[in-house]
PDB file of C-alpha atoms and ligand atoms in Angstrom:
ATOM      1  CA  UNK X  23      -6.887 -10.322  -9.021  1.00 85.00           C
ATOM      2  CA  UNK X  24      -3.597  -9.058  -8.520  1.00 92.00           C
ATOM      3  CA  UNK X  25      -2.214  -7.358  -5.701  1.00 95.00           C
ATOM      4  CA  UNK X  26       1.247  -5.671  -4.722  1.00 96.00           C
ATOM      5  CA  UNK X  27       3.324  -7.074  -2.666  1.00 95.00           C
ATOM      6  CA  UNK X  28       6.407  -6.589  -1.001  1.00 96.00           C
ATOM      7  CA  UNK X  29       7.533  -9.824  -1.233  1.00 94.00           C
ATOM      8  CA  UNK X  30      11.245  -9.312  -0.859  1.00 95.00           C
ATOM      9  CA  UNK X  31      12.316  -6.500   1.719  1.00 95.00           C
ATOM     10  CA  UNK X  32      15.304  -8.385   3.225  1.00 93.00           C
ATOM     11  CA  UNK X  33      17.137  -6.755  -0.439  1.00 94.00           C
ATOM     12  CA  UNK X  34      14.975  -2.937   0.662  1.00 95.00           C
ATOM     13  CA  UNK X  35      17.886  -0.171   1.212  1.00 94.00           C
ATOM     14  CA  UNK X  36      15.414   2.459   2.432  1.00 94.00           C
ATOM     15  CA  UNK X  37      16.288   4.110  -1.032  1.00 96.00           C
ATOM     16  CA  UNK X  38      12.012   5.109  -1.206  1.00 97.00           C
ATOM     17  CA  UNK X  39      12.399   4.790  -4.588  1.00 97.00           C
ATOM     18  CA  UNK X  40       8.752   2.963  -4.495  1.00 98.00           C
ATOM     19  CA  UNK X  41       7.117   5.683  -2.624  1.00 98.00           C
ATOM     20  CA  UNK X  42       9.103   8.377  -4.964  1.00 98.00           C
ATOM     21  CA  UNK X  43       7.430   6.505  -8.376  1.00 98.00           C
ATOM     22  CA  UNK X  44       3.714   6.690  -6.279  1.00 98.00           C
ATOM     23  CA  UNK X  45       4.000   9.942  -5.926  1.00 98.00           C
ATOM     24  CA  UNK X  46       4.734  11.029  -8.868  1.00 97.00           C
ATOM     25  CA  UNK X  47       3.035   8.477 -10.778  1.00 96.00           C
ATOM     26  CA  UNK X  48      -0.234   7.844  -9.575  1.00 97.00           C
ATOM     27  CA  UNK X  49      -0.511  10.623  -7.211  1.00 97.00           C
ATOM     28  CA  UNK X  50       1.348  13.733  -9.577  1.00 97.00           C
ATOM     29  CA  UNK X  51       3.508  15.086  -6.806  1.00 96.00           C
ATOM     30  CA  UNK X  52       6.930  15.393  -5.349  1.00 97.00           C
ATOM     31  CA  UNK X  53       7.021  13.148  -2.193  1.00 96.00           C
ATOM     32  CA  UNK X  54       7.755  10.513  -0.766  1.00 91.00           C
ATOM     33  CA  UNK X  55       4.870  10.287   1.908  1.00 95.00           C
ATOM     34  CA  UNK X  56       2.063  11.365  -0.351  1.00 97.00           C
ATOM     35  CA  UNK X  57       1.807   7.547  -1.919  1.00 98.00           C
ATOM     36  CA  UNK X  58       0.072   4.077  -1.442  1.00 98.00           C
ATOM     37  CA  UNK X  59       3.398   2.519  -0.251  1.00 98.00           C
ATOM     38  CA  UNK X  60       5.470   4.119   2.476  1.00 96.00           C
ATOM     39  CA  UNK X  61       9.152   2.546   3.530  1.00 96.00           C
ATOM     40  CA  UNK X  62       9.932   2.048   7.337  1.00 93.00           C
ATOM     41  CA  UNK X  63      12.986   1.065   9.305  1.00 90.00           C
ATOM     42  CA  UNK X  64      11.766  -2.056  11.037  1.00 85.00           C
ATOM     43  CA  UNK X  65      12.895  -0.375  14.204  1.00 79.00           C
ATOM     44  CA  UNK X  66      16.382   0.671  14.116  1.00 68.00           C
ATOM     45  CA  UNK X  67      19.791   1.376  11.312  1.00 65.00           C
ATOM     46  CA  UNK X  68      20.908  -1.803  11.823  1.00 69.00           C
ATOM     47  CA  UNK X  69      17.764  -4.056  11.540  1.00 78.00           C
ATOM     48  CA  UNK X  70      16.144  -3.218   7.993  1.00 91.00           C
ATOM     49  CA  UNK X  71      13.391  -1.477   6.536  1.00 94.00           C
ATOM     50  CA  UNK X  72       9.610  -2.707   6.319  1.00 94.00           C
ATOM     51  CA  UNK X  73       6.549  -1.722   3.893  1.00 96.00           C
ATOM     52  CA  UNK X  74       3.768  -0.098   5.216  1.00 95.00           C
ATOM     53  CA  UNK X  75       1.202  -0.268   2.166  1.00 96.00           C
ATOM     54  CA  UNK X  76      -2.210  -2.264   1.652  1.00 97.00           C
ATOM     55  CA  UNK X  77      -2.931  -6.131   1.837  1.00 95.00           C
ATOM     56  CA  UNK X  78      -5.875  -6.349  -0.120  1.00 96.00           C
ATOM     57  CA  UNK X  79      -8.534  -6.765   2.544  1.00 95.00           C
ATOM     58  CA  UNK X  80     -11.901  -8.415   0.842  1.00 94.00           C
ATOM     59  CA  UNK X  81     -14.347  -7.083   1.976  1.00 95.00           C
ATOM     60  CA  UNK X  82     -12.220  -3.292   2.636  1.00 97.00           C
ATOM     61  CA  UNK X  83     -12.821  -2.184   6.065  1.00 98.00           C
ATOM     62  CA  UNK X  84     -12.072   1.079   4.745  1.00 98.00           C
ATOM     63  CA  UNK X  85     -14.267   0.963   1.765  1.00 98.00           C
ATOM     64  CA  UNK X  86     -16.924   0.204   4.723  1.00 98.00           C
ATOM     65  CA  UNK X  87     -15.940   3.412   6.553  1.00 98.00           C
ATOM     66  CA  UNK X  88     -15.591   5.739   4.059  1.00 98.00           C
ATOM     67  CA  UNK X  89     -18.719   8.132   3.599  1.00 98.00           C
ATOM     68  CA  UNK X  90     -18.662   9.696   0.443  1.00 98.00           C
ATOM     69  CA  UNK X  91     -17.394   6.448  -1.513  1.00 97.00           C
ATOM     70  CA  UNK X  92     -13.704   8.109  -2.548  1.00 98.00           C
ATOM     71  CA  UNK X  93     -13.343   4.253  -1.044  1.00 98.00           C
ATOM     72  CA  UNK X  94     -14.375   1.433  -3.278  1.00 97.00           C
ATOM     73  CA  UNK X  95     -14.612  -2.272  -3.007  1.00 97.00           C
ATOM     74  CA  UNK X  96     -12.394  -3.519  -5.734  1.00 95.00           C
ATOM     75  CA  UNK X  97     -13.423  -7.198  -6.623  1.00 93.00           C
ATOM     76  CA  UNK X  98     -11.176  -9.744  -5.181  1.00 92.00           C
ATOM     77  CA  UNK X  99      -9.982  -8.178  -2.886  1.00 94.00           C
ATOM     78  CA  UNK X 100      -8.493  -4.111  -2.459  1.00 95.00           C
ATOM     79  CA  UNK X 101     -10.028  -0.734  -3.151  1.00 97.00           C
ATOM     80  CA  UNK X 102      -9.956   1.718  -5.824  1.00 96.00           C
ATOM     81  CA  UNK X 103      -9.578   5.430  -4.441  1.00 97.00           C
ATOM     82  CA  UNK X 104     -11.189   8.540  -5.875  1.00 97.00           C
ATOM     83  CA  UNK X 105      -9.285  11.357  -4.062  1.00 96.00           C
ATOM     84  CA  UNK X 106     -11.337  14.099  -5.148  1.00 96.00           C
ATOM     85  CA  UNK X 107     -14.454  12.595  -2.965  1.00 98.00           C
ATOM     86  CA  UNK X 108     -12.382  12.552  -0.020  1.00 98.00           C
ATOM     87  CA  UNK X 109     -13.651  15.015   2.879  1.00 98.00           C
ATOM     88  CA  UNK X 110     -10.530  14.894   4.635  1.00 98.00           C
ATOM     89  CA  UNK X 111     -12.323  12.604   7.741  1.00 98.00           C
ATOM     90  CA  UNK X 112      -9.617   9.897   8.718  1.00 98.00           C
ATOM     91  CA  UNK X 113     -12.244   7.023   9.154  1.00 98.00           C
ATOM     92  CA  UNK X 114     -10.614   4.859   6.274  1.00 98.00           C
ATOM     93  CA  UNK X 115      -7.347   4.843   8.268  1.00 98.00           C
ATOM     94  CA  UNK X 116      -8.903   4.484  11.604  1.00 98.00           C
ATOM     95  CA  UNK X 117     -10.597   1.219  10.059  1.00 98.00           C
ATOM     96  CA  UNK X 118      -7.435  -0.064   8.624  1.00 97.00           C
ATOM     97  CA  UNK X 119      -6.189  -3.154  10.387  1.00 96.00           C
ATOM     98  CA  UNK X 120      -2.522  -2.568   8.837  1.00 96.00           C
ATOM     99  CA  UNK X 121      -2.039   1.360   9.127  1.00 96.00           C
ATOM    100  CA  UNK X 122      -1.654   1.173   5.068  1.00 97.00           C
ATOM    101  CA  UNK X 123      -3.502   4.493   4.365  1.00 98.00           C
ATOM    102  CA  UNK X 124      -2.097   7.807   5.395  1.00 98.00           C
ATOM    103  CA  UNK X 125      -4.124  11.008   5.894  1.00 98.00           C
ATOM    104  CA  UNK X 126      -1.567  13.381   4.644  1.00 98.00           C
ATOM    105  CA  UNK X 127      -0.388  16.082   7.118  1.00 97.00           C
ATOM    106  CA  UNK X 128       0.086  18.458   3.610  1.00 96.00           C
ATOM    107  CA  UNK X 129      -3.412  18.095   2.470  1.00 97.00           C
ATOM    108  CA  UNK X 130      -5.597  15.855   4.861  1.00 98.00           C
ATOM    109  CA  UNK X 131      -6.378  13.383   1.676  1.00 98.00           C
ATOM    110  CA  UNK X 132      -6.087   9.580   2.115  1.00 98.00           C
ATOM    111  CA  UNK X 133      -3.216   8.145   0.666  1.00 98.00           C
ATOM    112  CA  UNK X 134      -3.418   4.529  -0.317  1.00 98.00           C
ATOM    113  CA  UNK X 135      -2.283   1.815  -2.903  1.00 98.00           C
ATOM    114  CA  UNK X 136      -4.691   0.690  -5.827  1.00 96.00           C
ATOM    115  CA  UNK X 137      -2.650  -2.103  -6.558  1.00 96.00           C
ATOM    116  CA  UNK X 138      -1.454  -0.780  -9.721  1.00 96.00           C
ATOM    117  CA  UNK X 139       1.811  -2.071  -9.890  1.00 96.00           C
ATOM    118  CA  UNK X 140       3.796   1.217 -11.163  1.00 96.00           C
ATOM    119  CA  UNK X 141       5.874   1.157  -8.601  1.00 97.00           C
ATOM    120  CA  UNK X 142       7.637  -2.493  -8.872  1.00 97.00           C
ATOM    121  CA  UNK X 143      10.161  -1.274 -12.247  1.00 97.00           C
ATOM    122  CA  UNK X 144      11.580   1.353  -9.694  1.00 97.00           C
ATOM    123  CA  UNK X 145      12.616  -0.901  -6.815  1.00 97.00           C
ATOM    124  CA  UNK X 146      16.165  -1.343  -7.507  1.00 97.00           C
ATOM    125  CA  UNK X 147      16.866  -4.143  -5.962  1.00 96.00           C
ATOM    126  CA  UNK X 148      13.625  -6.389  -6.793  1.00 96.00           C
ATOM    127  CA  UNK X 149      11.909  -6.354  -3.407  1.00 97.00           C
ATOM    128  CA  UNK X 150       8.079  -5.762  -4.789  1.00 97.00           C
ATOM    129  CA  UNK X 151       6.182  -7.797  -6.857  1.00 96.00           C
ATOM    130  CA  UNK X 152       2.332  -7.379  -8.790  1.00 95.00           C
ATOM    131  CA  UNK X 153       1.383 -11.246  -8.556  1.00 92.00           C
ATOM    132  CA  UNK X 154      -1.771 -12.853  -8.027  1.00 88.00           C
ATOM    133  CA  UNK X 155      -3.779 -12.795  -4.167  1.00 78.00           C
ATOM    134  CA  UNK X 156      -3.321 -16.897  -3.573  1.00 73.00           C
ATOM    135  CA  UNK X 157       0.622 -17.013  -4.839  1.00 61.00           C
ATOM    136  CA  UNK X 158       2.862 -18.223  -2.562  1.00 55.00           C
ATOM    137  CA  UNK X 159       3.221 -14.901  -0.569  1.00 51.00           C
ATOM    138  CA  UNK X 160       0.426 -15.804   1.476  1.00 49.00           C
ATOM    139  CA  UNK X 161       1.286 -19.864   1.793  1.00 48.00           C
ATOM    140  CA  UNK X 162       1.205 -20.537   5.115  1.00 47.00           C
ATOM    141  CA  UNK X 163       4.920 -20.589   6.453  1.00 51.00           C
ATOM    142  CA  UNK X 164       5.227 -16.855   4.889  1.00 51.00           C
ATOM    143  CA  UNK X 165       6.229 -13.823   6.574  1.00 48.00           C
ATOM    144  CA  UNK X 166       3.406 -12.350   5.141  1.00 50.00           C
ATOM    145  CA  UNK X 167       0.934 -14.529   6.563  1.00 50.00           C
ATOM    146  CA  UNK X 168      -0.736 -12.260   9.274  1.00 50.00           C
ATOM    147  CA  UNK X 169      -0.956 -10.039   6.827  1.00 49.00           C
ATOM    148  CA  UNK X 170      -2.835 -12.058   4.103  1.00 46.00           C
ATOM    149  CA  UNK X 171      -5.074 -13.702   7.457  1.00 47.00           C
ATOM    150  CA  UNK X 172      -6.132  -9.881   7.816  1.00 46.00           C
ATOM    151  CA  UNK X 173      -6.696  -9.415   4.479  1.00 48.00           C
ATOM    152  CA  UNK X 174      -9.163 -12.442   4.186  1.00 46.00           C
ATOM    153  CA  UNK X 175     -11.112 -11.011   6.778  1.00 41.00           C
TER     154      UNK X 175
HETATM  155  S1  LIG A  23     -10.645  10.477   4.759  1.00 64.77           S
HETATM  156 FE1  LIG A  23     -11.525  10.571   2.686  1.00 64.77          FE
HETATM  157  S2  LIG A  23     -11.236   8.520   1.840  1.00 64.77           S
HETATM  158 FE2  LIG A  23     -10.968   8.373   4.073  1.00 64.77          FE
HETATM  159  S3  LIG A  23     -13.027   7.827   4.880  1.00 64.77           S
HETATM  160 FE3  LIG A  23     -12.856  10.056   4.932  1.00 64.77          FE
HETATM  161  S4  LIG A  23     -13.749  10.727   2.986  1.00 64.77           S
HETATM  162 FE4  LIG A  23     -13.293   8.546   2.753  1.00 64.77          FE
HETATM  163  S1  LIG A  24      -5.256  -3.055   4.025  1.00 64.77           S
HETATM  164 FE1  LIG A  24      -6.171  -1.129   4.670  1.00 64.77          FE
HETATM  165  S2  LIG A  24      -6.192   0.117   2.789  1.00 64.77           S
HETATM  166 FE2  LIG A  24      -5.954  -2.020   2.141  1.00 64.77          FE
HETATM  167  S3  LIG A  24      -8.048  -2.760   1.740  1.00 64.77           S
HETATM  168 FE3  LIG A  24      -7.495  -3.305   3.877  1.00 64.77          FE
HETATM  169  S4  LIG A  24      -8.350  -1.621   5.095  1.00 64.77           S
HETATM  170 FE4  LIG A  24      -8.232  -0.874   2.964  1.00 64.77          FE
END
């Protein structure tokens, strides 16, 4: 099964690019909040800019909390997401172990990434990647491997 990942984020510019083609891709809006990946300065101008977006947790821990099933188990690992179930609750991102979904501030609806790979042709600079769960992202000297630990859980 593949996943997204954001393999590459040393290249990132913080142009949001990514979250710019969710949104208006997947999600049919203008923003660049209101999408399953979200770009974040890694904690200041000079230092670099970090993805917040979902690791492909198998069993979902939000799938688990979510009680009208907008959440679904996607096999191997990730969810699918049907927005128009969503009651607007917050338990999928209080059960999120990597703050990946956001319950919009415009609308209340959960905001997460299905894995789809739309976004990866609008990266600019090559720093996402749709590739298979057990590539070398998650070998164990990666930067990624908390992460993918998390998402085994
Ligand atoms: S906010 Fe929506 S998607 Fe999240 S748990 Fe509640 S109903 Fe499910
Ligand atoms: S990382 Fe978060 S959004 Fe993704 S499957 Fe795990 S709990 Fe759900």
């Amino acid at each position: 099964m593949k996943m997204l990942r954001p393999s590459r984020m040393e290249r990132c510019i913080g142009c949001h690019s990514c979250s710019l083609a969710c949104a208006r891709q997947v999600f049919k809006q203008l923003s660049w909040t209101n999408a399953g990946i979200r770009i974040h300065s890694s904690g200041g101008i000079t230092t670099g800019f970090e993805a917040r977006t979902c690791v492909a947790c198998d069993p979902a821990p939000c799938a688990a909390a979510c009680p009208t099933e907008a959440i679904i188990q996607r096999q191997g690992g990730g969810v699918r997401l049907k927005q128009d179930a969503c009651i607007r609750c917050g338990a999928c991102a209080k059960a999120c172990p990597v703050d990946a979904i956001l319950i919009s501030p415009e609308d209340g609806l959960a905001y997460l990434c299905i894995h789809c790979g739309r976004c990866v042709a609008y990266c600019p600079h090559e720093c996402l990647e749709l590739a298979e769960k057990d590539s070398p992202f998650c070998a164990p000297d990666s930067p990624y491997e908390d992460a993918c630990t998390l998402a085994e859980k």
